[in-house]
CSV table of C-alpha atoms in Angstrom, one decimal:
chain,number,residue,atom,x,y,z
A,1240,MET,CA,35.0,63.1,8.4
A,1241,LYS,CA,36.0,59.5,8.0
A,1242,ARG,CA,35.9,57.2,11.0
A,1243,VAL,CA,38.8,54.8,11.5
A,1244,LEU,CA,38.3,51.4,13.3
A,1245,LEU,CA,41.4,50.5,15.2
A,1246,ILE,CA,42.1,46.8,16.2
A,1247,LEU,CA,44.3,47.0,19.2
A,1248,PRO,CA,46.5,44.2,20.6
A,1249,MET,CA,45.4,42.5,23.8
A,1250,GLY,CA,46.2,44.5,26.9
A,1251,LEU,CA,46.1,47.9,25.1
A,1252,THR,CA,43.5,50.5,25.9
A,1253,LEU,CA,41.2,52.3,23.4
A,1254,ALA,CA,41.0,56.0,23.9
A,1255,CYS,CA,37.5,57.5,23.6
A,1256,GLY,CA,37.0,61.1,24.4
A,1257,ASN,CA,38.5,62.0,27.8
A,1258,GLY,CA,38.3,58.4,29.2
A,1259,ALA,CA,39.8,55.0,28.3
A,1260,VAL,CA,38.2,51.5,28.0
A,1261,GLU,CA,40.3,48.4,28.6
A,1262,LEU,CA,39.5,45.5,26.3
A,1263,PRO,CA,39.3,42.0,27.9
A,1264,PRO,CA,41.9,39.4,26.8
A,1265,ALA,CA,40.9,37.0,24.0
A,1266,HIS,CA,42.3,34.0,25.7
A,1267,GLY,CA,43.0,32.8,29.2
A,1268,ALA,CA,41.7,34.2,32.5
A,1269,GLY,CA,39.1,36.9,32.0
A,1270,ALA,CA,38.3,36.0,28.4
A,1271,PRO,CA,34.6,36.0,27.5
A,1272,PRO,CA,32.9,32.5,27.2
A,1273,LEU,CA,32.6,31.0,23.7
A,1274,PRO,CA,29.1,30.8,22.3
A,1275,THR,CA,27.3,27.5,22.4
A,1276,LEU,CA,26.2,26.2,19.0
A,1277,PRO,CA,22.9,24.4,18.6
A,1278,LYS,CA,22.9,20.7,18.0
A,1279,LEU,CA,21.9,19.5,14.6
A,1280,ALA,CA,19.1,17.0,14.4
A,1281,SER,CA,19.9,13.7,12.7
A,1282,ASP,CA,17.9,12.5,9.8
A,1283,VAL,CA,17.4,9.0,11.3
A,1284,ALA,CA,17.3,7.6,14.8
A,1285,VAL,CA,20.8,6.5,16.0
A,1286,THR,CA,21.2,3.5,18.2
A,1287,THR,CA,21.9,4.4,21.8
A,1288,SER,CA,24.2,1.4,22.3
A,1289,GLU,CA,25.3,-1.7,20.5
A,1290,GLY,CA,22.2,-3.8,19.6
A,1291,ARG,CA,19.7,-1.2,20.8
A,1292,THR,CA,17.4,1.0,18.7
A,1293,THR,CA,13.8,2.0,18.2
A,1294,GLY,CA,11.2,0.4,15.9
A,1295,THR,CA,7.6,0.5,14.7
A,1296,THR,CA,5.0,-2.2,14.5
A,1297,TYR,CA,3.1,-3.0,11.3
A,1298,PRO,CA,0.4,-5.5,10.4
A,1299,LYS,CA,1.7,-8.7,8.9
A,1300,GLU,CA,-1.0,-8.7,6.3
A,1301,VAL,CA,-3.3,-6.0,4.9
A,1302,ALA,CA,-6.2,-6.6,2.4
A,1303,GLU,CA,-7.8,-3.6,0.6
A,1304,ILE,CA,-11.1,-5.2,-0.5
A,1305,GLY,CA,-13.3,-4.0,-3.3
A,1306,PRO,CA,-16.1,-5.4,-5.5
A,1307,LYS,CA,-15.8,-8.2,-8.0
A,1308,ILE,CA,-18.5,-6.6,-10.1
A,1309,SER,CA,-19.5,-3.0,-10.6
A,1310,GLY,CA,-22.7,-2.1,-8.8
A,1311,ILE,CA,-24.4,-0.4,-5.9
A,1312,ILE,CA,-23.7,-1.5,-2.3
A,1313,THR,CA,-27.0,-2.6,-0.7
A,1314,LYS,CA,-25.7,-3.8,2.6
A,1315,LEU,CA,-22.6,-3.3,4.7
A,1316,GLU,CA,-22.2,-6.2,7.1
A,1317,VAL,CA,-19.3,-4.8,9.1
A,1318,ARG,CA,-18.1,-1.8,11.0
A,1319,GLU,CA,-14.7,-0.3,11.9
A,1320,GLY,CA,-13.0,-2.2,14.7
A,1321,GLN,CA,-14.9,-5.4,14.1
A,1322,ARG,CA,-13.1,-8.7,14.0
A,1323,VAL,CA,-13.9,-10.9,11.0
A,1324,LYS,CA,-13.0,-14.4,10.0
A,1325,LYS,CA,-11.8,-15.6,6.6
A,1326,GLY,CA,-14.8,-16.1,4.4
A,1327,GLU,CA,-17.1,-13.8,6.4
A,1328,VAL,CA,-19.5,-11.6,4.4
A,1329,LEU,CA,-18.3,-7.9,4.3
A,1330,PHE,CA,-20.8,-6.3,2.0
A,1331,ARG,CA,-23.5,-7.1,-0.5
A,1332,GLN,CA,-24.3,-5.5,-3.9
A,1333,ASP,CA,-27.4,-5.1,-5.9
A,1334,ASP,CA,-27.8,-8.5,-7.6
A,1335,ALA,CA,-31.0,-7.9,-9.6
A,1336,ASP,CA,-29.1,-8.1,-12.9
A,1337,ALA,CA,-27.3,-11.2,-11.9
A,1338,ARG,CA,-30.6,-12.9,-10.9
A,1339,LEU,CA,-32.1,-12.0,-14.3
A,1340,ARG,CA,-29.1,-13.4,-16.1
A,1341,LEU,CA,-29.5,-16.6,-14.1
A,1342,SER,CA,-33.2,-16.9,-15.0
A,1343,GLN,CA,-32.4,-16.3,-18.6
A,1344,ALA,CA,-29.7,-19.0,-18.6
A,1345,GLU,CA,-32.1,-21.5,-16.9
A,1346,VAL,CA,-34.7,-20.9,-19.6
A,1347,GLY,CA,-32.0,-21.3,-22.3
A,1348,LEU,CA,-31.0,-24.6,-20.8
A,1349,GLU,CA,-34.6,-25.9,-20.8
A,1350,ALA,CA,-34.9,-24.8,-24.5
A,1351,ALA,CA,-31.7,-26.6,-25.4
A,1352,LYS,CA,-32.8,-29.8,-23.7
A,1353,ILE,CA,-36.1,-29.8,-25.6
A,1354,GLN,CA,-34.2,-29.2,-28.8
A,1355,LEU,CA,-31.9,-32.1,-28.1
A,1356,LYS,CA,-34.8,-34.4,-27.2
A,1357,ALA,CA,-36.5,-33.6,-30.5
A,1358,MET,CA,-33.3,-34.2,-32.4
A,1359,GLN,CA,-32.9,-37.5,-30.6
A,1360,VAL,CA,-36.4,-38.7,-31.7
A,1361,GLU,CA,-35.8,-37.6,-35.3
A,1362,LEU,CA,-32.4,-39.3,-35.3
A,1363,ASP,CA,-33.9,-42.6,-34.0
A,1364,ARG,CA,-36.7,-42.5,-36.6
A,1365,ASN,CA,-34.5,-41.8,-39.5
A,1366,LYS,CA,-32.1,-44.5,-38.4
A,1367,THR,CA,-34.9,-47.0,-38.8
A,1368,LEU,CA,-35.8,-45.6,-42.2
A,1369,LEU,CA,-32.2,-45.8,-43.3
A,1370,GLU,CA,-31.9,-49.4,-42.3
A,1371,GLN,CA,-35.1,-50.1,-44.3
A,1372,GLY,CA,-33.7,-48.2,-47.3
A,1373,ALA,CA,-36.5,-45.6,-47.1
A,1374,ILE,CA,-34.2,-42.6,-47.0
A,1375,GLN,CA,-30.9,-41.8,-48.7
A,1376,ARG,CA,-27.6,-42.0,-46.8
A,1377,ALA,CA,-27.0,-38.3,-47.6
A,1378,GLN,CA,-30.2,-37.4,-45.7
A,1379,TRP,CA,-28.9,-39.3,-42.7
A,1380,ASP,CA,-25.5,-37.7,-42.9
A,1381,GLN,CA,-27.2,-34.3,-42.5
A,1382,LEU,CA,-29.0,-35.3,-39.3
A,1383,GLU,CA,-26.0,-36.4,-37.3
A,1384,PRO,CA,-24.3,-33.0,-37.3
A,1385,ARG,CA,-27.6,-31.4,-36.2
A,1386,PHE,CA,-27.9,-33.8,-33.4
A,1387,GLU,CA,-24.3,-33.1,-32.2
A,1388,GLY,CA,-25.0,-29.3,-32.5
A,1389,ALA,CA,-28.1,-29.8,-30.2
A,1390,LYS,CA,-25.8,-31.6,-27.6
A,1391,ILE,CA,-23.4,-28.7,-27.7
A,1392,GLY,CA,-26.3,-26.3,-27.3
A,1393,VAL,CA,-27.1,-28.0,-24.0
A,1394,GLN,CA,-23.5,-27.8,-22.8
A,1395,GLN,CA,-23.4,-24.1,-23.7
A,1396,ALA,CA,-26.6,-23.4,-21.7
A,1397,GLU,CA,-25.1,-25.3,-18.7
A,1398,VAL,CA,-22.0,-23.1,-18.9
A,1399,GLY,CA,-24.2,-20.0,-19.1
A,1400,ILE,CA,-25.9,-21.1,-15.8
A,1401,GLU,CA,-22.6,-21.5,-14.1
A,1402,ILE,CA,-21.5,-18.0,-15.2
A,1403,SER,CA,-24.7,-16.5,-14.0
A,1404,LYS,CA,-24.3,-18.2,-10.6
A,1405,LYS,CA,-20.8,-16.8,-10.4
A,1406,TYR,CA,-22.1,-13.3,-11.1
A,1407,LEU,CA,-24.7,-13.8,-8.4
A,1408,ASP,CA,-22.1,-15.0,-5.9
A,1409,ASP,CA,-19.7,-12.1,-6.8
A,1410,ALA,CA,-22.4,-9.7,-5.6
A,1411,ILE,CA,-21.6,-11.0,-2.1
A,1412,VAL,CA,-18.0,-10.0,-1.0
A,1413,ARG,CA,-16.3,-12.0,1.7
A,1414,SER,CA,-13.1,-11.4,3.6
A,1415,PRO,CA,-10.0,-13.1,2.2
A,1416,ILE,CA,-8.3,-13.1,5.6
A,1417,SER,CA,-9.1,-13.2,9.3
A,1418,GLY,CA,-8.4,-9.8,11.0
A,1419,VAL,CA,-9.8,-6.5,12.0
A,1420,ILE,CA,-11.7,-3.9,10.0
A,1421,THR,CA,-9.5,-0.9,10.2
A,1422,SER,CA,-11.2,1.3,7.6
A,1423,LYS,CA,-14.7,1.5,6.0
A,1424,ILE,CA,-14.4,3.8,3.0
A,1425,LYS,CA,-17.7,3.3,1.2
A,1426,ASN,CA,-21.3,3.3,2.5
A,1427,GLU,CA,-24.6,1.7,1.6
A,1428,GLY,CA,-26.1,3.1,-1.6
A,1429,GLU,CA,-22.8,4.1,-3.1
A,1430,MET,CA,-21.7,3.0,-6.6
A,1431,VAL,CA,-18.5,0.9,-6.7
A,1432,THR,CA,-16.6,-0.2,-9.7
A,1433,THR,CA,-14.0,-2.8,-10.7
A,1434,MET,CA,-12.2,-0.4,-13.1
A,1435,PRO,CA,-10.9,1.8,-11.7
A,1436,PRO,CA,-10.9,-0.4,-8.6
A,1437,THR,CA,-12.9,0.9,-5.6
A,1438,VAL,CA,-11.7,0.0,-2.1
A,1439,VAL,CA,-14.7,-0.5,0.2
A,1440,VAL,CA,-13.1,-1.8,3.4
A,1441,VAL,CA,-9.6,-2.6,4.7
A,1442,VAL,CA,-8.8,-5.7,6.8
A,1443,GLN,CA,-5.6,-6.1,8.8
A,1444,ASP,CA,-4.3,-9.3,10.2
A,1445,GLN,CA,-3.0,-8.2,13.6
A,1446,SER,CA,-2.6,-11.6,15.3
A,1447,THR,CA,1.1,-11.3,14.4
A,1448,LEU,CA,2.7,-8.0,13.9
A,1449,GLU,CA,5.9,-7.1,12.1
A,1450,LEU,CA,8.4,-5.1,14.1
A,1451,ARG,CA,10.6,-3.1,11.7
A,1452,PHE,CA,13.7,-1.3,13.0
A,1453,ARG,CA,17.0,0.0,11.6
A,1454,MET,CA,20.5,-0.8,12.7
A,1455,PRO,CA,24.0,0.2,11.5
A,1456,GLU,CA,25.3,-1.8,8.5
A,1457,ARG,CA,27.6,-3.8,10.8
A,1458,ALA,CA,24.4,-5.6,11.9
A,1459,LEU,CA,24.9,-7.7,8.8
A,1460,VAL,CA,27.7,-9.5,10.7
A,1461,THR,CA,26.2,-9.4,14.3
A,1462,VAL,CA,22.5,-10.1,13.6
A,1463,LYS,CA,21.0,-13.0,11.7
A,1464,SER,CA,17.6,-14.4,10.9
A,1465,GLY,CA,16.2,-16.3,13.9
A,1466,ASP,CA,17.8,-14.0,16.6
A,1467,ARG,CA,15.6,-13.0,19.5
A,1468,VAL,CA,14.5,-9.4,20.0
A,1469,SER,CA,13.2,-7.6,23.0
A,1470,ALA,CA,10.6,-5.0,22.3
A,1471,ARG,CA,9.5,-2.6,25.1
A,1472,PHE,CA,6.4,-0.4,24.5
A,1473,ASP,CA,6.6,2.4,27.0
A,1474,ALA,CA,3.2,3.9,26.0
A,1475,LEU,CA,1.5,0.6,27.1
A,1476,GLY,CA,3.9,-0.5,29.8
A,1477,LEU,CA,4.4,-3.8,28.0
A,1478,ALA,CA,7.3,-5.8,26.9
A,1479,ARG,CA,7.4,-8.6,24.3
A,1480,GLU,CA,9.9,-10.8,22.6
A,1481,ALA,CA,10.1,-11.4,18.9
A,1482,ARG,CA,12.2,-13.2,16.4
A,1483,VAL,CA,14.1,-11.7,13.5
A,1484,VAL,CA,12.7,-13.1,10.2
A,1485,ARG,CA,14.2,-10.8,7.6
A,1486,LEU,CA,17.1,-8.6,6.9
A,1487,ALA,CA,16.7,-6.1,4.1
A,1488,PRO,CA,18.6,-7.1,0.9
A,1489,VAL,CA,20.0,-3.6,0.6
A,1490,VAL,CA,21.8,-1.1,2.9
A,1491,ASP,CA,20.6,2.6,2.9
A,1492,ALA,CA,23.5,4.4,1.3
A,1493,ARG,CA,22.5,7.7,2.9
A,1494,THR,CA,22.3,6.5,6.5
A,1495,ARG,CA,24.4,3.4,6.3
A,1496,THR,CA,21.7,1.5,8.1
A,1497,ILE,CA,19.8,-1.7,7.3
A,1498,GLU,CA,16.2,-2.5,8.0
A,1499,LEU,CA,15.4,-5.6,10.0
A,1500,THR,CA,12.0,-7.2,10.5
A,1501,ALA,CA,10.9,-9.3,13.4
A,1502,GLU,CA,7.7,-11.2,13.9
A,1503,LEU,CA,5.9,-10.1,17.1
A,1504,PRO,CA,3.2,-12.4,18.6
A,1505,ASN,CA,0.0,-10.5,19.4
A,1506,ALA,CA,-2.6,-13.2,20.1
A,1507,ASP,CA,-4.1,-11.2,22.9
A,1508,GLY,CA,-4.6,-8.1,20.6
A,1509,ALA,CA,-2.9,-5.8,23.1
A,1510,LEU,CA,-0.6,-4.3,20.5
A,1511,ARG,CA,-1.5,-2.1,17.6
A,1512,PRO,CA,0.2,-1.2,14.3
A,1513,GLY,CA,2.1,2.0,14.5
A,1514,LEU,CA,3.4,1.7,18.1
A,1515,LEU,CA,6.9,2.8,19.0
A,1516,ALA,CA,9.1,0.2,20.5
A,1517,GLN,CA,12.4,0.2,22.3
A,1518,VAL,CA,14.3,-2.6,20.6
A,1519,GLU,CA,17.2,-4.7,21.8
A,1520,VAL,CA,18.7,-7.7,20.0
A,1521,LEU,CA,19.1,-10.6,22.4
A,1522,SER,CA,20.9,-13.9,22.2
A,1523,GLU,CA,19.3,-17.0,20.6
A,1524,GLY,CA,16.5,-18.8,22.5
A,1525,PRO,CA,12.8,-19.6,22.5
A,1526,VAL,CA,10.4,-16.7,21.9
A,1527,GLU,CA,7.9,-16.1,24.7
A,1528,SER,CA,4.3,-15.8,23.6
A,1529,PRO,CA,1.8,-13.5,25.4
C-alpha cells in the first residue's frame, strides 16, 4: 500500500488513527523559533574599530651564519640565548690545512727572494762585463727578462702568503651583527660546507623590533610613514609606542588589506619576536623609548 504525505495549510488538523494532531502555525505567535546558524570564521583578523588591529613582532635583522670554508667545527664559542657583539667569535674550524698552506707559502717566498738576489748579482756582474765589451749585447738582453721574472716570482709568493692568511682567518667565524643567538644548529665535531651552504648559528638583532600589522586598504589615505602607533602586549602587561616606517607597495587583493611596518624600540630587551600586540594608530608626535 502506498503512503501519501499530505501538506496541510496552517490551522488544519492531521487525522491519524482515531485522534487528531494540530500543527503549529509557521509564522506569528506560537511559531517555532528559527534555528541559529554558526558564524563563519574570517580568513584574516578584522579591525575592531577605525585605526585598531592586531600585529606581530619580528626581529629587525636576522643573520644565518655558516662557514667561509668547508671543514670540521672544532670549537663553538656561543650558546643559545647568549648576546654577542659584532665581530665576536662564534665558532672555529679545523685550520690544520690552512696552517700548512701558510707554511708552504712562506717557504716559497724565501725561495723567490733568494732567486731574485742571485739574479741581481748576475745582472750587476754582466752589466760590468757589457760595459767592458766582454759579453755580447744579446747575452745581456737575455738576463733582463730573467731578472724581471724573478721579481714577479717574489710578488706571487707574497700574494700566496696573503691568500694563506685569509684561509687561516676564515677558519674563525665572527658575528656580522650584534644580537642574540636564537638557534644553534650544528655542534662541535660536525662537518660543515660552503656548498651547499651550512647554517651553524642564527643571530637576531632584537634591539629594535619590527611590528607588522594589517589594516583595510583605506589606510593608504589615513596612515602615512612617520605616524605614531600604540602597541599593547597583554601577555606581558606592557605597552610601547612605535613609528610607522613602511607601507607595503601592494594591497592584498583577497583580503583588501595592506601590511604596515612600524619600528618598535626594545633597548631593554623586554619584548621578543613573535609577540601578539593590540595596535592602534595615533596622531603624530615623538615616540617614547622604554
